[in-house]
Amino acid sequence: MTTTPDDSATALPGRPPVVDLATWQAARDELLVREKAHTREGDALAAARRRLPMVELDGTVEVVGPDGPVPFLDLFQGRDELVVYKHMWYDGAPHQGQCEGCTTTAWHLKDAVYLNARGVSFAVLTTGRWDEVASYVEFMGYTQPWYSVRGVEAPVGGSMGYLTCFLRDGDRVFLTYSTTGRGNEPANGSLGLLDMTPYGRGEAWEDKPEGWPEGRHSCWYWRADADGNATWGPTGRPVPQWTRPGATPVETLGRLGHHH
């Protein structure tokens, strides 16, 4: 059931017009043409990724997990393809001080069963010391494999904050693709859903109707205090942490330096 369109004179300033369902459907169909073109361009980009040249690397290089050092090749778990997320780390920081941006990615990838069903393994790599990492993984309740790549050179180690793909051919391992920044967004389904909502992500950079809420700085809602108020101050935690048993109010992020 829909209501009768209101008079434009009474509409809130800047608000999109309120129309009947048929008029809305016509506008929706017009936008769908652009959405389909966007999808087809995305398909073309994916096809180009599959044709990127590859870089062979040493699959015997060791990373550290719950069972100690293991060769990188083991992360494939016998499968031919591997996707890793490289999680930034603040040495010595308590749980609330770890990277809020990387938390969004890791939290959205808590379960890789559909990747596994397609023959793709998934793991999280980080430069943190394993004892710190193990404590954090237990606190967060993560079930995906985590490994420390502290001191390991790129492309297994190196800069963090990346989604990176690898291919295995027997005992040979190849780097095929890597992305960072907004290139990581496909792993974060919440962002795609927010982009469909009337107010979007609520960030100032977004193009929005005049009179719509102006928005705040990027990612402003990724940390919150114990009362659920968004804050990037010392009283905040990455928002998923408030779902964890034992999460208590905090007064400091406990960061001793920059992440790496």
CSV table of N, CA, C and O in Angstrom, one decimal, residues 43-162:
chain,number,residue,atom,x,y,z
A,43,ASP,N,32.3,-6.9,-14.5
A,43,ASP,CA,32.6,-8.2,-15.1
A,43,ASP,C,33.9,-8.1,-16.0
A,43,ASP,O,34.7,-9.0,-16.0
A,44,ALA,N,34.0,-7.0,-16.7
A,44,ALA,CA,35.1,-6.8,-17.6
A,44,ALA,C,36.4,-6.6,-16.8
A,44,ALA,O,37.5,-7.1,-17.2
A,45,LEU,N,36.3,-5.9,-15.7
A,45,LEU,CA,37.5,-5.7,-14.8
A,45,LEU,C,37.9,-7.1,-14.2
A,45,LEU,O,39.1,-7.3,-14.1
A,46,ALA,N,36.9,-7.9,-13.8
A,46,ALA,CA,37.3,-9.2,-13.2
A,46,ALA,C,38.0,-10.0,-14.3
A,46,ALA,O,38.9,-10.8,-14.0
A,47,ALA,N,37.5,-10.0,-15.5
A,47,ALA,CA,38.1,-10.7,-16.6
A,47,ALA,C,39.6,-10.3,-16.8
A,47,ALA,O,40.5,-11.1,-17.0
A,48,ALA,N,39.8,-9.0,-16.7
A,48,ALA,CA,41.2,-8.4,-16.8
A,48,ALA,C,42.0,-8.9,-15.7
A,48,ALA,O,43.2,-9.2,-15.9
A,49,ARG,N,41.5,-9.0,-14.5
A,49,ARG,CA,42.3,-9.5,-13.3
A,49,ARG,C,42.7,-10.9,-13.6
A,49,ARG,O,43.8,-11.3,-13.2
A,50,ARG,N,41.9,-11.7,-14.2
A,50,ARG,CA,42.2,-13.1,-14.4
A,50,ARG,C,43.3,-13.2,-15.4
A,50,ARG,O,43.9,-14.3,-15.6
A,51,ARG,N,43.6,-12.2,-16.2
A,51,ARG,CA,44.7,-12.2,-17.2
A,51,ARG,C,45.9,-11.4,-16.7
A,51,ARG,O,46.8,-11.3,-17.5
A,52,LEU,N,46.0,-10.9,-15.5
A,52,LEU,CA,47.2,-10.3,-15.0
A,52,LEU,C,48.3,-11.3,-15.0
A,52,LEU,O,48.1,-12.4,-14.8
A,53,PRO,N,49.6,-10.8,-15.3
A,53,PRO,CA,50.7,-11.7,-15.2
A,53,PRO,C,50.9,-12.1,-13.7
A,53,PRO,O,50.3,-11.4,-12.8
A,54,MET,N,51.6,-13.2,-13.5
A,54,MET,CA,51.8,-13.7,-12.1
A,54,MET,C,53.2,-13.6,-11.7
A,54,MET,O,54.1,-13.5,-12.5
A,55,VAL,N,53.4,-13.6,-10.4
A,55,VAL,CA,54.8,-13.5,-9.8
A,55,VAL,C,55.0,-14.8,-9.0
A,55,VAL,O,54.2,-15.1,-8.0
A,56,GLU,N,56.0,-15.6,-9.3
A,56,GLU,CA,56.3,-16.8,-8.5
A,56,GLU,C,57.0,-16.4,-7.2
A,56,GLU,O,57.9,-15.5,-7.3
A,57,LEU,N,56.7,-17.1,-6.2
A,57,LEU,CA,57.3,-16.8,-4.9
A,57,LEU,C,57.7,-18.1,-4.2
A,57,LEU,O,57.3,-19.2,-4.6
A,58,ASP,N,58.5,-18.0,-3.2
A,58,ASP,CA,58.9,-19.2,-2.4
A,58,ASP,C,57.8,-19.7,-1.5
A,58,ASP,O,57.6,-19.0,-0.5
A,59,GLY,N,57.2,-20.8,-1.8
A,59,GLY,CA,56.1,-21.3,-1.0
A,59,GLY,C,56.6,-21.9,0.3
A,59,GLY,O,55.8,-22.2,1.2
A,60,THR,N,57.9,-22.1,0.5
A,60,THR,CA,58.4,-22.7,1.7
A,60,THR,C,58.7,-21.6,2.8
A,60,THR,O,59.0,-22.0,3.9
A,61,VAL,N,58.5,-20.3,2.5
A,61,VAL,CA,58.8,-19.3,3.5
A,61,VAL,C,57.8,-19.5,4.6
A,61,VAL,O,56.6,-19.9,4.5
A,62,GLU,N,58.3,-19.4,5.9
A,62,GLU,CA,57.5,-19.8,7.0
A,62,GLU,C,56.7,-18.6,7.6
A,62,GLU,O,57.2,-17.5,7.7
A,63,VAL,N,55.5,-18.9,8.0
A,63,VAL,CA,54.7,-18.0,8.8
A,63,VAL,C,54.4,-18.7,10.1
A,63,VAL,O,54.5,-19.9,10.2
A,64,VAL,N,53.9,-18.0,11.1
A,64,VAL,CA,53.7,-18.5,12.4
A,64,VAL,C,52.2,-18.6,12.8
A,64,VAL,O,51.5,-17.5,12.7
A,65,GLY,N,51.7,-19.8,13.1
A,65,GLY,CA,50.3,-19.9,13.5
A,65,GLY,C,50.2,-20.6,14.8
A,65,GLY,O,51.2,-20.7,15.6
A,66,PRO,N,49.1,-21.2,15.2
A,66,PRO,CA,48.9,-21.8,16.5
A,66,PRO,C,49.7,-23.0,16.7
A,66,PRO,O,50.0,-23.4,17.9
A,67,ASP,N,50.2,-23.6,15.6
A,67,ASP,CA,51.1,-24.8,15.8
A,67,ASP,C,52.5,-24.5,15.5
A,67,ASP,O,53.4,-25.4,15.3
A,68,GLY,N,52.9,-23.2,15.6
A,68,GLY,CA,54.2,-22.8,15.3
A,68,GLY,C,54.5,-22.5,13.9
A,68,GLY,O,53.6,-22.3,13.1
A,69,PRO,N,55.8,-22.4,13.5
A,69,PRO,CA,56.1,-22.0,12.1
A,69,PRO,C,55.6,-23.1,11.1
A,69,PRO,O,55.7,-24.3,11.4
A,70,VAL,N,55.0,-22.7,10.0
A,70,VAL,CA,54.6,-23.6,8.9
A,70,VAL,C,54.9,-22.9,7.6
A,70,VAL,O,55.0,-21.7,7.5
A,71,PRO,N,55.1,-23.7,6.6
A,71,PRO,CA,55.4,-23.1,5.2
A,71,PRO,C,54.1,-22.4,4.7
A,71,PRO,O,53.0,-22.9,5.0
A,72,PHE,N,54.3,-21.3,4.0
A,72,PHE,CA,53.2,-20.6,3.4
A,72,PHE,C,52.3,-21.5,2.6
A,72,PHE,O,51.1,-21.3,2.6
A,73,LEU,N,52.9,-22.5,2.0
A,73,LEU,CA,52.1,-23.4,1.1
A,73,LEU,C,51.0,-24.1,1.9
A,73,LEU,O,50.0,-24.4,1.3
A,74,ASP,N,51.2,-24.3,3.2
A,74,ASP,CA,50.2,-24.9,4.0
A,74,ASP,C,48.9,-24.1,4.1
A,74,ASP,O,47.8,-24.7,4.4
A,75,LEU,N,49.0,-22.8,3.9
A,75,LEU,CA,47.8,-22.0,4.0
A,75,LEU,C,46.7,-22.3,3.0
A,75,LEU,O,45.5,-22.0,3.1
A,76,PHE,N,47.2,-23.0,1.9
A,76,PHE,CA,46.2,-23.4,0.8
A,76,PHE,C,45.4,-24.5,1.3
A,76,PHE,O,44.3,-24.8,0.6
A,77,GLN,N,45.7,-25.2,2.3
A,77,GLN,CA,45.0,-26.4,2.8
A,77,GLN,C,44.6,-27.4,1.7
A,77,GLN,O,43.5,-28.0,1.7
A,78,GLY,N,45.6,-27.5,0.8
A,78,GLY,CA,45.4,-28.5,-0.3
A,78,GLY,C,44.6,-28.0,-1.5
A,78,GLY,O,44.4,-28.6,-2.5
A,79,ARG,N,44.1,-26.7,-1.3
A,79,ARG,CA,43.3,-26.1,-2.4
A,79,ARG,C,44.3,-25.4,-3.4
A,79,ARG,O,45.4,-25.2,-3.0
A,80,ASP,N,43.8,-25.0,-4.6
A,80,ASP,CA,44.6,-24.4,-5.6
A,80,ASP,C,44.6,-22.9,-5.4
A,80,ASP,O,45.6,-22.2,-5.9
A,81,GLU,N,43.7,-22.3,-4.7
A,81,GLU,CA,43.6,-20.8,-4.6
A,81,GLU,C,43.5,-20.4,-3.2
A,81,GLU,O,43.0,-21.1,-2.3
A,82,LEU,N,44.1,-19.2,-2.9
A,82,LEU,CA,44.1,-18.7,-1.6
A,82,LEU,C,43.9,-17.2,-1.6
A,82,LEU,O,44.5,-16.5,-2.4
A,83,VAL,N,43.0,-16.7,-0.7
A,83,VAL,CA,42.8,-15.3,-0.5
A,83,VAL,C,43.3,-15.0,0.9
A,83,VAL,O,42.9,-15.7,1.8
A,84,VAL,N,44.1,-13.9,1.1
A,84,VAL,CA,44.5,-13.5,2.4
A,84,VAL,C,44.1,-12.1,2.6
A,84,VAL,O,44.0,-11.3,1.7
A,85,TYR,N,43.8,-11.8,3.9
A,85,TYR,CA,43.6,-10.4,4.3
A,85,TYR,C,44.8,-10.0,5.2
A,85,TYR,O,45.1,-10.7,6.2
A,86,LYS,N,45.5,-8.9,4.9
A,86,LYS,CA,46.6,-8.5,5.7
A,86,LYS,C,46.2,-7.5,6.7
A,86,LYS,O,45.9,-6.3,6.4
A,87,HIS,N,46.1,-7.9,8.0
A,87,HIS,CA,45.6,-7.1,9.1
A,87,HIS,C,46.6,-6.3,9.7
A,87,HIS,O,47.6,-6.8,10.2
A,88,MET,N,46.4,-5.0,9.7
A,88,MET,CA,47.4,-4.1,10.4
A,88,MET,C,47.4,-4.4,11.9
A,88,MET,O,46.5,-4.9,12.5
A,89,TRP,N,48.6,-4.0,12.5
A,89,TRP,CA,48.7,-4.4,14.0
A,89,TRP,C,49.5,-3.3,14.7
A,89,TRP,O,50.4,-2.7,14.2
A,90,TYR,N,49.0,-3.0,15.9
A,90,TYR,CA,49.6,-2.1,16.8
A,90,TYR,C,50.3,-2.9,17.9
A,90,TYR,O,49.7,-3.5,18.7
A,91,ASP,N,51.7,-3.0,17.9
A,91,ASP,CA,52.4,-3.8,18.8
A,91,ASP,C,52.1,-3.3,20.2
A,91,ASP,O,52.1,-2.1,20.6
A,92,GLY,N,51.8,-4.3,21.1
A,92,GLY,CA,51.6,-4.1,22.5
A,92,GLY,C,50.3,-3.4,22.9
A,92,GLY,O,50.0,-3.2,24.1
A,93,ALA,N,49.5,-3.1,21.9
A,93,ALA,CA,48.2,-2.5,22.2
A,93,ALA,C,47.2,-3.5,22.7
A,93,ALA,O,47.2,-4.6,22.3
A,94,PRO,N,46.3,-3.1,23.7
A,94,PRO,CA,45.2,-4.0,24.1
A,94,PRO,C,44.2,-4.2,22.9
A,94,PRO,O,44.3,-3.6,21.9
A,95,HIS,N,43.2,-5.1,23.2
A,95,HIS,CA,42.3,-5.4,22.1
A,95,HIS,C,41.6,-4.2,21.5
A,95,HIS,O,41.5,-4.1,20.3
A,96,GLN,N,41.2,-3.3,22.4
A,96,GLN,CA,40.5,-2.1,21.8
A,96,GLN,C,41.4,-1.2,21.0
A,96,GLN,O,40.9,-0.3,20.3
A,97,GLY,N,42.7,-1.3,21.1
A,97,GLY,CA,43.6,-0.5,20.4
A,97,GLY,C,43.9,-1.0,19.0
A,97,GLY,O,44.7,-0.3,18.3
A,98,GLN,N,43.5,-2.2,18.6
A,98,GLN,CA,43.8,-2.7,17.3
A,98,GLN,C,43.0,-2.0,16.2
A,98,GLN,O,42.0,-1.4,16.5
A,99,CYS,N,43.4,-2.2,15.0
A,99,CYS,CA,42.9,-1.4,13.9
A,99,CYS,C,41.4,-1.6,13.6
A,99,CYS,O,40.9,-2.7,13.4
A,100,GLU,N,40.7,-0.4,13.7
A,100,GLU,CA,39.3,-0.4,13.5
A,100,GLU,C,38.9,-0.7,12.0
A,100,GLU,O,38.0,-1.4,11.7
A,101,GLY,N,39.8,-0.2,11.1
A,101,GLY,CA,39.5,-0.5,9.7
A,101,GLY,C,39.7,-2.0,9.3
A,101,GLY,O,38.8,-2.6,8.6
A,102,CYS,N,40.8,-2.6,9.8
A,102,CYS,CA,41.0,-4.0,9.5
A,102,CYS,C,39.9,-4.8,10.2
A,102,CYS,O,39.6,-5.9,9.7
A,103,THR,N,39.4,-4.4,11.3
A,103,THR,CA,38.4,-5.1,12.0
A,103,THR,C,37.1,-5.2,11.2
A,103,THR,O,36.5,-6.3,11.2
A,104,THR,N,36.8,-4.2,10.4
A,104,THR,CA,35.6,-4.3,9.6
A,104,THR,C,35.8,-5.4,8.5
A,104,THR,O,34.8,-6.1,8.3
A,105,THR,N,36.9,-5.5,8.0
A,105,THR,CA,37.2,-6.5,7.0
A,105,THR,C,37.2,-7.9,7.6
A,105,THR,O,36.5,-8.8,7.1
A,106,ALA,N,38.0,-8.1,8.6
A,106,ALA,CA,38.1,-9.4,9.3
A,106,ALA,C,36.7,-9.9,9.8
A,106,ALA,O,36.4,-11.1,9.7
A,107,TRP,N,35.9,-9.0,10.4
A,107,TRP,CA,34.7,-9.4,11.0
A,107,TRP,C,33.7,-9.8,9.9
A,107,TRP,O,32.9,-10.7,10.1
A,108,HIS,N,33.7,-9.2,8.7
A,108,HIS,CA,32.8,-9.6,7.7
A,108,HIS,C,33.3,-10.9,7.0
A,108,HIS,O,32.5,-11.5,6.2
A,109,LEU,N,34.5,-11.3,7.3
A,109,LEU,CA,35.0,-12.5,6.7
A,109,LEU,C,35.2,-13.6,7.8
A,109,LEU,O,36.2,-14.3,7.7
A,110,LYS,N,34.3,-13.6,8.7
A,110,LYS,CA,34.4,-14.5,9.9
A,110,LYS,C,34.3,-16.0,9.4
A,110,LYS,O,34.9,-16.9,10.1
A,111,ASP,N,33.7,-16.2,8.3
A,111,ASP,CA,33.4,-17.6,7.9
A,111,ASP,C,33.7,-17.7,6.4
A,111,ASP,O,33.2,-16.8,5.6
A,112,ALA,N,34.5,-18.7,6.0
A,112,ALA,CA,34.9,-18.8,4.6
A,112,ALA,C,34.3,-20.0,3.9
A,112,ALA,O,34.9,-20.5,2.9
A,113,VAL,N,33.2,-20.5,4.4
A,113,VAL,CA,32.7,-21.8,3.9
A,113,VAL,C,32.3,-21.7,2.4
A,113,VAL,O,32.5,-22.7,1.6
A,114,TYR,N,31.8,-20.5,1.9
A,114,TYR,CA,31.5,-20.4,0.5
A,114,TYR,C,32.7,-20.3,-0.3
A,114,TYR,O,32.7,-20.8,-1.5
A,115,LEU,N,33.8,-19.7,0.2
A,115,LEU,CA,35.0,-19.7,-0.6
A,115,LEU,C,35.6,-21.1,-0.6
A,115,LEU,O,36.0,-21.5,-1.7
A,116,ASN,N,35.5,-21.8,0.5
A,116,ASN,CA,36.1,-23.2,0.5
A,116,ASN,C,35.3,-24.1,-0.4
A,116,ASN,O,35.9,-24.9,-1.1
A,117,ALA,N,34.0,-23.9,-0.5
A,117,ALA,CA,33.2,-24.7,-1.4
A,117,ALA,C,33.6,-24.5,-2.9
A,117,ALA,O,33.4,-25.4,-3.7
A,118,ARG,N,34.1,-23.3,-3.2
A,118,ARG,CA,34.5,-23.0,-4.5
A,118,ARG,C,36.0,-23.4,-4.7
A,118,ARG,O,36.6,-23.1,-5.8
A,119,GLY,N,36.6,-24.0,-3.7
A,119,GLY,CA,38.0,-24.4,-3.8
A,119,GLY,C,39.0,-23.3,-3.5
A,119,GLY,O,40.2,-23.4,-3.9
A,120,VAL,N,38.6,-22.3,-2.7
A,120,VAL,CA,39.4,-21.2,-2.3
A,120,VAL,C,39.6,-21.2,-0.8
A,120,VAL,O,38.6,-21.2,-0.1
A,121,SER,N,40.8,-21.2,-0.3
A,121,SER,CA,41.1,-21.0,1.1
A,121,SER,C,41.3,-19.6,1.5
A,121,SER,O,41.5,-18.7,0.6
A,122,PHE,N,41.1,-19.3,2.7
A,122,PHE,CA,41.2,-17.9,3.2
A,122,PHE,C,42.0,-17.9,4.5
A,122,PHE,O,41.9,-18.8,5.4
A,123,ALA,N,42.8,-16.9,4.7
A,123,ALA,CA,43.5,-16.7,6.0
A,123,ALA,C,43.8,-15.2,6.2
A,123,ALA,O,43.7,-14.4,5.3
A,124,VAL,N,44.0,-14.9,7.5
A,124,VAL,CA,44.4,-13.5,7.9
A,124,VAL,C,45.8,-13.5,8.2
A,124,VAL,O,46.3,-14.4,9.0
A,125,LEU,N,46.6,-12.6,7.7
A,125,LEU,CA,48.0,-12.4,8.0
A,125,LEU,C,48.2,-11.1,8.7
A,125,LEU,O,47.5,-10.1,8.5
A,126,THR,N,49.1,-11.1,9.7
A,126,THR,CA,49.4,-9.8,10.4
A,126,THR,C,50.8,-9.8,10.8
A,126,THR,O,51.5,-10.9,11.0
A,127,THR,N,51.3,-8.6,11.1
A,127,THR,CA,52.7,-8.5,11.5
A,127,THR,C,52.9,-8.5,13.1
A,127,THR,O,54.0,-8.4,13.6
A,128,GLY,N,51.8,-8.7,13.8
A,128,GLY,CA,51.8,-8.8,15.2
A,128,GLY,C,52.6,-10.1,15.7
A,128,GLY,O,52.7,-11.1,15.0
A,129,ARG,N,53.2,-10.0,16.9
A,129,ARG,CA,53.8,-11.1,17.5
A,129,ARG,C,52.7,-12.2,17.8
A,129,ARG,O,51.6,-11.8,18.2
A,130,TRP,N,53.1,-13.4,17.6
A,130,TRP,CA,52.0,-14.5,17.7
A,130,TRP,C,51.3,-14.5,19.0
A,130,TRP,O,50.1,-14.7,19.1
A,131,ASP,N,52.0,-14.3,20.1
A,131,ASP,CA,51.4,-14.4,21.4
A,131,ASP,C,50.3,-13.3,21.5
A,131,ASP,O,49.2,-13.6,22.1
A,132,GLU,N,50.5,-12.1,21.0
A,132,GLU,CA,49.5,-11.1,21.0
A,132,GLU,C,48.4,-11.4,20.1
A,132,GLU,O,47.2,-11.2,20.4
A,133,VAL,N,48.7,-11.9,18.9
A,133,VAL,CA,47.7,-12.2,17.9
A,133,VAL,C,46.8,-13.3,18.4
A,133,VAL,O,45.6,-13.2,18.3
A,134,ALA,N,47.3,-14.4,19.0
A,134,ALA,CA,46.5,-15.5,19.5
A,134,ALA,C,45.5,-15.0,20.6
A,134,ALA,O,44.4,-15.4,20.6
A,135,SER,N,45.9,-14.1,21.5
A,135,SER,CA,45.0,-13.6,22.5
A,135,SER,C,43.9,-12.8,21.8
A,135,SER,O,42.7,-12.9,22.2
A,136,TYR,N,44.3,-12.0,20.8
A,136,TYR,CA,43.3,-11.2,20.2
A,136,TYR,C,42.2,-12.0,19.4
A,136,TYR,O,41.0,-11.8,19.5
A,137,VAL,N,42.7,-13.1,18.7
A,137,VAL,CA,41.9,-14.0,17.9
A,137,VAL,C,40.9,-14.7,18.9
A,137,VAL,O,39.7,-14.8,18.6
A,138,GLU,N,41.4,-15.1,20.0
A,138,GLU,CA,40.5,-15.8,21.0
A,138,GLU,C,39.4,-14.8,21.5
A,138,GLU,O,38.3,-15.1,21.6
A,139,PHE,N,39.8,-13.6,21.8
A,139,PHE,CA,38.9,-12.6,22.3
A,139,PHE,C,37.8,-12.3,21.3
A,139,PHE,O,36.6,-12.2,21.6
A,140,MET,N,38.2,-12.1,20.0
A,140,MET,CA,37.3,-11.8,19.0
A,140,MET,C,36.4,-13.0,18.6
A,140,MET,O,35.4,-12.8,17.9
A,141,GLY,N,36.8,-14.2,18.9
A,141,GLY,CA,36.0,-15.3,18.5
A,141,GLY,C,36.2,-15.7,17.1
A,141,GLY,O,35.3,-16.4,16.5
A,142,TYR,N,37.2,-15.3,16.4
A,142,TYR,CA,37.5,-15.6,15.0
A,142,TYR,C,37.8,-17.1,14.9
A,142,TYR,O,38.5,-17.7,15.7
A,143,THR,N,37.2,-17.6,13.8
A,143,THR,CA,37.5,-19.0,13.5
A,143,THR,C,38.3,-19.2,12.2
A,143,THR,O,38.8,-20.3,12.0
A,144,GLN,N,38.5,-18.2,11.4
A,144,GLN,CA,39.3,-18.3,10.2
A,144,GLN,C,40.8,-18.4,10.7
A,144,GLN,O,41.2,-17.9,11.7
A,145,PRO,N,41.6,-19.0,9.9
A,145,PRO,CA,43.1,-19.1,10.3
A,145,PRO,C,43.8,-17.8,10.3
A,145,PRO,O,43.6,-17.0,9.4
A,146,TRP,N,44.5,-17.5,11.3
A,146,TRP,CA,45.4,-16.4,11.4
A,146,TRP,C,46.8,-16.8,11.5
A,146,TRP,O,47.2,-17.8,12.1
A,147,TYR,N,47.7,-16.0,11.0
A,147,TYR,CA,49.2,-16.2,11.0
A,147,TYR,C,49.9,-14.9,11.2
A,147,TYR,O,49.5,-13.9,10.6
A,148,SER,N,51.0,-15.0,11.9
A,148,SER,CA,51.9,-13.9,12.0
A,148,SER,C,53.0,-14.0,10.9
A,148,SER,O,53.6,-15.0,10.6
A,149,VAL,N,53.2,-12.8,10.2
A,149,VAL,CA,54.2,-12.8,9.1
A,149,VAL,C,55.2,-11.7,9.5
A,149,VAL,O,55.8,-11.1,8.7
A,150,ARG,N,55.5,-11.6,10.8
A,150,ARG,CA,56.4,-10.7,11.3
A,150,ARG,C,57.8,-11.0,10.7
A,150,ARG,O,58.3,-12.1,10.8
A,151,GLY,N,58.4,-10.0,10.1
A,151,GLY,CA,59.7,-10.2,9.5
A,151,GLY,C,59.8,-10.8,8.2
A,151,GLY,O,60.8,-11.0,7.6
A,152,VAL,N,58.6,-11.2,7.7
A,152,VAL,CA,58.5,-11.9,6.4
A,152,VAL,C,58.4,-10.8,5.3
A,152,VAL,O,57.6,-9.9,5.4
A,153,GLU,N,59.2,-11.0,4.2
A,153,GLU,CA,59.2,-10.0,3.1
A,153,GLU,C,57.9,-10.2,2.2
A,153,GLU,O,57.3,-11.2,2.2
A,154,ALA,N,57.6,-9.1,1.5
A,154,ALA,CA,56.5,-9.2,0.5
A,154,ALA,C,56.9,-10.2,-0.6
A,154,ALA,O,58.0,-10.4,-0.8
A,155,PRO,N,55.9,-10.8,-1.2
A,155,PRO,CA,54.4,-10.5,-1.1
A,155,PRO,C,53.7,-11.3,0.0
A,155,PRO,O,52.5,-11.0,0.2
A,156,VAL,N,54.3,-12.2,0.7
A,156,VAL,CA,53.6,-12.9,1.8
A,156,VAL,C,53.5,-11.9,3.0
A,156,VAL,O,52.4,-11.7,3.6
A,157,GLY,N,54.6,-11.2,3.3
A,157,GLY,CA,54.5,-10.2,4.4
A,157,GLY,C,54.4,-8.8,3.7
A,157,GLY,O,53.7,-8.6,2.8
A,158,GLY,N,55.2,-7.9,4.2
A,158,GLY,CA,55.2,-6.5,3.6
A,158,GLY,C,54.1,-5.7,4.2
A,158,GLY,O,53.6,-5.8,5.3
A,159,SER,N,53.6,-4.7,3.4
A,159,SER,CA,52.6,-3.8,3.8
A,159,SER,C,51.3,-4.5,4.2
A,159,SER,O,50.9,-5.4,3.5
A,160,MET,N,50.6,-4.0,5.2
A,160,MET,CA,49.3,-4.6,5.6
A,160,MET,C,48.2,-3.7,5.1
A,160,MET,O,48.3,-2.7,4.5
A,161,GLY,N,46.9,-4.2,5.3
A,161,GLY,CA,45.7,-3.5,4.8
A,161,GLY,C,45.4,-3.9,3.4
A,161,GLY,O,44.6,-3.2,2.8
A,162,TYR,N,45.8,-5.1,3.0
A,162,TYR,CA,45.6,-5.5,1.6
A,162,TYR,C,44.8,-6.8,1.6
A,162,TYR,O,44.9,-7.7,2.5
